[in-house]
Amino acid sequence: MSNELNPAKKYSKVLTEGPSRAAARSYLRSVGFTKEDLHKPIIGIANTWTEVGPCNFHLRQVAEAVKQGVRDAGGTPMEFNTITVHDGITMGTQGMKASLVSREVIADSIELVTRANSFDGLVCIAGCDKNMPAAIMALARLDIPGLMLYGGSIAPGKLPQPDGTIKEITILQVFEGMGSHAAGKITDDELEALEAAACPGPGACGGQFTANTMAMAGEFLGISPIQITGVPAMSPDKAAASREAGRIVMDLAKNDLRPSKIVTRKAIENAYVSACASGGSTNAVLHLLAIAREFNIPFTIDDFNAISDRTPHICDLSPGGKYAAKDYQDAGGSRLLAKRLLDAGLIDGSQITVTGKTLAEEASAAVETPNQAVIYPTEHPLKATGGLVILKGNLAPEGCVVKVAGHERLFHEGVARVFESEDECHAAVEAGKINPNDVCVIRYEGPRGGPGMREMLAVTAAIKGIPELSETVALLTDGRFSGATRGLMVGHVAPEAQLGGPIAAVHEGDTITFDIPNRKLTLNVPEAEITKRLAAWKAPEPRYKRGVFAKYVNTVSSASEGAVTT
């Protein structure tokens, strides 16, 4: 076959064509590729498979289906692996510090392997929180035809009830059960029942936690095929959907439709609208800032509130609501949500997607399941404005993020209880040392201070598991929260304590005011006193002085800029 006649083989010719590439072809033929394979467009398949946890466990099967789709469309797939960290397993341990760092390592590794091998296209298969933004960041840097494919959500767990009925649960109920158990509210056997039932098989956490938030964001960015992305991990339709993704990437390569033509400023806005409308994770702010930076799109933390203020919260999804990701897909999925938002003038439907169709064209194919109760009409929202808000004030001059979906407290003032790490706060909660209306301040858990900006689900779930604290305590940190977090929890406080941000000046017994309607976070201490405290402050020694964490600390930006490495 003449290579010049195949427009999709644009980049890999330098690797596989001509007499000077005989040695390279010899290596590739030794592992099973034929002469004919090497003259076809070569598509990299970046796989985040691991057997450490359910999110990515099934991705070998997903990859095989994607590869078949590539072959069916006339290409040659070449699979490679990268690392992943399972947030839920590492939660509450020092290992959780590796999670956000892994986003940078995944993006770097996909970029390196792809540049080394001059692929003509790329499918990044991702299954957990940091995989997906990392994949999109790598696609931005490489700017070759490609897409991000989500491995899919886990099925809801089924917990038998004393009356003989079955209750659907997610991992959130296990984390909250741990708090209830520590407070003596449930027994060992009841906690065991939750543990055994919550995760019935492979797939990412089933609520609108960070994984599903970023999968949805990928669809609204246009970089993930809409509706295909939402097929659950163990669905009978998963293999066919994955094969279709392989076919789509071949079309992208033939038409030279690259990520830079898809992800625009308007596409970033569309993605954030989806996060607000669905009650998504606070991590969407962090990751969309990072993605915008990789695409060289001007987009700052100050842009988020205007979008949230005009976006109604219309998806009744866990953790703030009733339903899981499978229920969302069954109701009509992202095509239906896109139609709702498009009809209300809340998103830009002219944006192109990896399918070659505009978002409006995709939305026009929406099929709503009769009597579905997951995706509300915009005229009858769960809440009039979006689920995520940016606060600023003397305690967070660069901003911080709060999720307002799933709780009703829009104003809170309480006494600061100050902890120098997540572990200290968690121990205090379990020991019964936190009082109603307290504000738990957890600092030195930011991008540099942690390092790695740990998520605080162990703490927030423990608080939610104690009835007298559940609706009264607030939490404030320069670290992050899991998408499974619910309640008045404010994260990403910037500047962080390690850099001498005002959160470093909070003393035990100070009062802190959360004024969400006015977007203000205030430490009720005179400015002169804050200045005096910070003048006497000394930065703690770095917790890690060598290895990957030390490299990260030396290069990472503020959370208000996406915590990206430069």
PDB file of N, CA and C in Angstrom, residues 73-115:
ATOM      1  N   ALA A  73     -11.134  -0.327  11.455  1.00  0.00           N
ATOM      2  CA  ALA A  73     -11.153   0.918  10.688  1.00  0.00           C
ATOM      3  C   ALA A  73      -9.869   1.138   9.895  1.00  0.00           C
ATOM      4  N   GLY A  74      -8.979   0.122   9.875  1.00  0.00           N
ATOM      5  CA  GLY A  74      -7.798   0.206   9.019  1.00  0.00           C
ATOM      6  C   GLY A  74      -6.531   0.693   9.675  1.00  0.00           C
ATOM      7  N   GLY A  75      -6.476   0.687  11.005  1.00  0.00           N
ATOM      8  CA  GLY A  75      -5.285   1.134  11.695  1.00  0.00           C
ATOM      9  C   GLY A  75      -4.593   0.017  12.448  1.00  0.00           C
ATOM     10  N   THR A  76      -3.430   0.327  12.995  1.00  0.00           N
ATOM     11  CA  THR A  76      -2.670  -0.612  13.812  1.00  0.00           C
ATOM     12  C   THR A  76      -2.542  -0.051  15.218  1.00  0.00           C
ATOM     13  N   PRO A  77      -3.180  -0.671  16.211  1.00  0.00           N
ATOM     14  CA  PRO A  77      -3.066  -0.189  17.581  1.00  0.00           C
ATOM     15  C   PRO A  77      -1.801  -0.704  18.256  1.00  0.00           C
ATOM     16  N   MET A  78      -1.196   0.136  19.066  1.00  0.00           N
ATOM     17  CA  MET A  78      -0.046  -0.268  19.884  1.00  0.00           C
ATOM     18  C   MET A  78      -0.320   0.193  21.315  1.00  0.00           C
ATOM     19  N   GLU A  79      -0.496  -0.770  22.192  1.00  0.00           N
ATOM     20  CA  GLU A  79      -0.875  -0.464  23.574  1.00  0.00           C
ATOM     21  C   GLU A  79       0.344  -0.286  24.458  1.00  0.00           C
ATOM     22  N   PHE A  80       0.249   0.694  25.344  1.00  0.00           N
ATOM     23  CA  PHE A  80       1.272   0.859  26.379  1.00  0.00           C
ATOM     24  C   PHE A  80       0.584   1.229  27.679  1.00  0.00           C
ATOM     25  N   ASN A  81       1.284   1.062  28.782  1.00  0.00           N
ATOM     26  CA  ASN A  81       0.683   1.279  30.091  1.00  0.00           C
ATOM     27  C   ASN A  81       1.292   2.493  30.768  1.00  0.00           C
ATOM     28  N   THR A  82       0.546   3.060  31.687  1.00  0.00           N
ATOM     29  CA  THR A  82       1.096   4.082  32.563  1.00  0.00           C
ATOM     30  C   THR A  82       0.602   3.796  33.980  1.00  0.00           C
ATOM     31  N   ILE A  83       1.008   4.625  34.905  1.00  0.00           N
ATOM     32  CA  ILE A  83       0.710   4.355  36.316  1.00  0.00           C
ATOM     33  C   ILE A  83      -0.662   4.885  36.695  1.00  0.00           C
ATOM     34  N   THR A  84      -1.122   4.499  37.858  1.00  0.00           N
ATOM     35  CA  THR A  84      -2.316   5.102  38.447  1.00  0.00           C
ATOM     36  C   THR A  84      -2.250   4.929  39.953  1.00  0.00           C
ATOM     37  N   VAL A  85      -2.979   5.792  40.650  1.00  0.00           N
ATOM     38  CA  VAL A  85      -3.118   5.704  42.100  1.00  0.00           C
ATOM     39  C   VAL A  85      -4.607   5.678  42.402  1.00  0.00           C
ATOM     40  N   HIS A  86      -5.039   4.741  43.227  1.00  0.00           N
ATOM     41  CA  HIS A  86      -6.457   4.639  43.567  1.00  0.00           C
ATOM     42  C   HIS A  86      -6.750   5.511  44.786  1.00  0.00           C
ATOM     43  N   ASP A  87      -7.522   6.562  44.553  1.00  0.00           N
ATOM     44  CA  ASP A  87      -7.781   7.529  45.623  1.00  0.00           C
ATOM     45  C   ASP A  87      -8.474   6.898  46.822  1.00  0.00           C
ATOM     46  N   GLY A  88      -9.496   6.081  46.564  1.00  0.00           N
ATOM     47  CA  GLY A  88     -10.282   5.527  47.661  1.00  0.00           C
ATOM     48  C   GLY A  88      -9.490   4.608  48.558  1.00  0.00           C
ATOM     49  N   ILE A  89      -8.598   3.818  47.964  1.00  0.00           N
ATOM     50  CA  ILE A  89      -7.783   2.889  48.753  1.00  0.00           C
ATOM     51  C   ILE A  89      -6.762   3.643  49.595  1.00  0.00           C
ATOM     52  N   THR A  90      -6.163   4.672  49.019  1.00  0.00           N
ATOM     53  CA  THR A  90      -5.125   5.415  49.739  1.00  0.00           C
ATOM     54  C   THR A  90      -5.698   6.454  50.696  1.00  0.00           C
ATOM     55  N   MET A  91      -6.992   6.723  50.614  1.00  0.00           N
ATOM     56  CA  MET A  91      -7.634   7.765  51.420  1.00  0.00           C
ATOM     57  C   MET A  91      -7.340   7.586  52.912  1.00  0.00           C
ATOM     58  N   GLY A  92      -6.961   8.703  53.538  1.00  0.00           N
ATOM     59  CA  GLY A  92      -6.708   8.675  54.975  1.00  0.00           C
ATOM     60  C   GLY A  92      -5.315   8.201  55.342  1.00  0.00           C
ATOM     61  N   THR A  93      -4.466   7.948  54.346  1.00  0.00           N
ATOM     62  CA  THR A  93      -3.091   7.520  54.599  1.00  0.00           C
ATOM     63  C   THR A  93      -2.119   8.477  53.917  1.00  0.00           C
ATOM     64  N   GLN A  94      -0.838   8.312  54.221  1.00  0.00           N
ATOM     65  CA  GLN A  94       0.187   9.114  53.546  1.00  0.00           C
ATOM     66  C   GLN A  94       0.213   8.830  52.044  1.00  0.00           C
ATOM     67  N   GLY A  95      -0.238   7.647  51.668  1.00  0.00           N
ATOM     68  CA  GLY A  95      -0.257   7.291  50.250  1.00  0.00           C
ATOM     69  C   GLY A  95      -1.149   8.187  49.422  1.00  0.00           C
ATOM     70  N   MET A  96      -2.147   8.824  50.052  1.00  0.00           N
ATOM     71  CA  MET A  96      -3.050   9.700  49.305  1.00  0.00           C
ATOM     72  C   MET A  96      -2.325  10.919  48.748  1.00  0.00           C
ATOM     73  N   LYS A  97      -1.157  11.222  49.323  1.00  0.00           N
ATOM     74  CA  LYS A  97      -0.381  12.341  48.806  1.00  0.00           C
ATOM     75  C   LYS A  97       0.111  12.083  47.388  1.00  0.00           C
ATOM     76  N   ALA A  98       0.144  10.807  46.998  1.00  0.00           N
ATOM     77  CA  ALA A  98       0.621  10.460  45.661  1.00  0.00           C
ATOM     78  C   ALA A  98      -0.426  10.703  44.575  1.00  0.00           C
ATOM     79  N   SER A  99      -1.673  10.898  44.983  1.00  0.00           N
ATOM     80  CA  SER A  99      -2.758  10.948  44.005  1.00  0.00           C
ATOM     81  C   SER A  99      -2.621  12.106  43.024  1.00  0.00           C
ATOM     82  N   LEU A 100      -2.581  13.332  43.528  1.00  0.00           N
ATOM     83  CA  LEU A 100      -2.499  14.474  42.616  1.00  0.00           C
ATOM     84  C   LEU A 100      -1.165  14.495  41.878  1.00  0.00           C
ATOM     85  N   VAL A 101      -0.105  14.056  42.551  1.00  0.00           N
ATOM     86  CA  VAL A 101       1.193  13.954  41.884  1.00  0.00           C
ATOM     87  C   VAL A 101       1.095  13.017  40.681  1.00  0.00           C
ATOM     88  N   SER A 102       0.282  11.967  40.823  1.00  0.00           N
ATOM     89  CA  SER A 102       0.153  10.999  39.724  1.00  0.00           C
ATOM     90  C   SER A 102      -0.434  11.626  38.476  1.00  0.00           C
ATOM     91  N   ARG A 103      -1.262  12.665  38.631  1.00  0.00           N
ATOM     92  CA  ARG A 103      -1.808  13.347  37.448  1.00  0.00           C
ATOM     93  C   ARG A 103      -0.686  13.845  36.553  1.00  0.00           C
ATOM     94  N   GLU A 104       0.327  14.436  37.166  1.00  0.00           N
ATOM     95  CA  GLU A 104       1.445  14.976  36.388  1.00  0.00           C
ATOM     96  C   GLU A 104       2.284  13.846  35.783  1.00  0.00           C
ATOM     97  N   VAL A 105       2.493  12.778  36.563  1.00  0.00           N
ATOM     98  CA  VAL A 105       3.312  11.664  36.083  1.00  0.00           C
ATOM     99  C   VAL A 105       2.612  10.944  34.927  1.00  0.00           C
ATOM    100  N   ILE A 106       1.299  10.763  35.036  1.00  0.00           N
ATOM    101  CA  ILE A 106       0.544  10.119  33.957  1.00  0.00           C
ATOM    102  C   ILE A 106       0.629  10.960  32.686  1.00  0.00           C
ATOM    103  N   ALA A 107       0.373  12.262  32.804  1.00  0.00           N
ATOM    104  CA  ALA A 107       0.449  13.136  31.633  1.00  0.00           C
ATOM    105  C   ALA A 107       1.844  13.096  31.020  1.00  0.00           C
ATOM    106  N   ASP A 108       2.863  13.162  31.884  1.00  0.00           N
ATOM    107  CA  ASP A 108       4.242  13.121  31.388  1.00  0.00           C
ATOM    108  C   ASP A 108       4.543  11.815  30.667  1.00  0.00           C
ATOM    109  N   SER A 109       4.090  10.696  31.241  1.00  0.00           N
ATOM    110  CA  SER A 109       4.437   9.397  30.661  1.00  0.00           C
ATOM    111  C   SER A 109       3.721   9.167  29.337  1.00  0.00           C
ATOM    112  N   ILE A 110       2.452   9.589  29.236  1.00  0.00           N
ATOM    113  CA  ILE A 110       1.749   9.470  27.957  1.00  0.00           C
ATOM    114  C   ILE A 110       2.440  10.337  26.903  1.00  0.00           C
ATOM    115  N   GLU A 111       2.812  11.533  27.294  1.00  0.00           N
ATOM    116  CA  GLU A 111       3.517  12.425  26.363  1.00  0.00           C
ATOM    117  C   GLU A 111       4.834  11.803  25.899  1.00  0.00           C
ATOM    118  N   LEU A 112       5.592  11.241  26.828  1.00  0.00           N
ATOM    119  CA  LEU A 112       6.899  10.680  26.474  1.00  0.00           C
ATOM    120  C   LEU A 112       6.775   9.505  25.507  1.00  0.00           C
ATOM    121  N   VAL A 113       5.893   8.551  25.834  1.00  0.00           N
ATOM    122  CA  VAL A 113       5.770   7.369  24.976  1.00  0.00           C
ATOM    123  C   VAL A 113       5.253   7.758  23.593  1.00  0.00           C
ATOM    124  N   THR A 114       4.325   8.695  23.549  1.00  0.00           N
ATOM    125  CA  THR A 114       3.754   9.100  22.270  1.00  0.00           C
ATOM    126  C   THR A 114       4.766   9.856  21.426  1.00  0.00           C
ATOM    127  N   ARG A 115       5.491  10.769  22.020  1.00  0.00           N
ATOM    128  CA  ARG A 115       6.528  11.484  21.261  1.00  0.00           C
ATOM    129  C   ARG A 115       7.604  10.514  20.785  1.00  0.00           C
TER     130      ARG A 115
END
